[in-house]
Amino acid sequence: QVQLVESGGGLVQAGGSLRLSCAASGPTFSRNLMGWFRQAPGKEREFVAGIFWTSGTTYYPDSVKGRFTMSRDNAKNRVYLQMNSLKPEDTAVYYCAAASSFSPVRDPKQFYYWGQGTQVTVSS
């Protein structure tokens, strides 16, 4: 089965940067699409970034476009989320997720493997 483990969360001041990492294991055909989601208290889980393993093609919602960058290292079976110009509203638990899809989906229901989450807190 596919297993995902996130790391790199922490506390940072507004305007600062963090880099999240997600280690993936299991059949690659079951996780050809990797995504990052976040969930703040009292809010629904929100799509943050997506990447396809083979091509490296990425996609983002408007809320993070230009500030966040997703990448992958195929040899290390890891994906990353570089977060720059962080804002207090970015504060949330960030989750790594995996799907088997060839289209850029962003609905969390389409991702069937999830990591445990890592806390990101941005202070003003």
Phi, psi and omega in degrees: 000165179275134176232140183230136180226118180268156173204165174107356179290166180170194180255131181215150177282154176306136183092349181276187184226152172217152175236117177267148180231147178225118176269128184244144174221163182106175183302131182292333180291344178268354183219044181290339176244124178246144181221157170246134176233162175220153179219117177267158180305130178077005182241161178285158176294132189241133176292136182243316183196154177218151179211143174263130185305311188289311186271334186079006179297134182240160174208151188216155170280163182299332184296335182238354183302130182091346179247322182254145177225126177260142179215171178217154174238100185298323181295327181264358183052047180230147169239155185229156172229106176273120183245115179245164179049048185295144180240156178306326180290353174279352180299124182182171167274126182258132183241139169269140182218159181225149178215163171250096184208149176247011175237153184282073180284155179224002176282124180301337178293341179275350178257120188251000172237135185223145171278182184277345180095151176221135186280131172240122180237124180247118181267149180273000000 
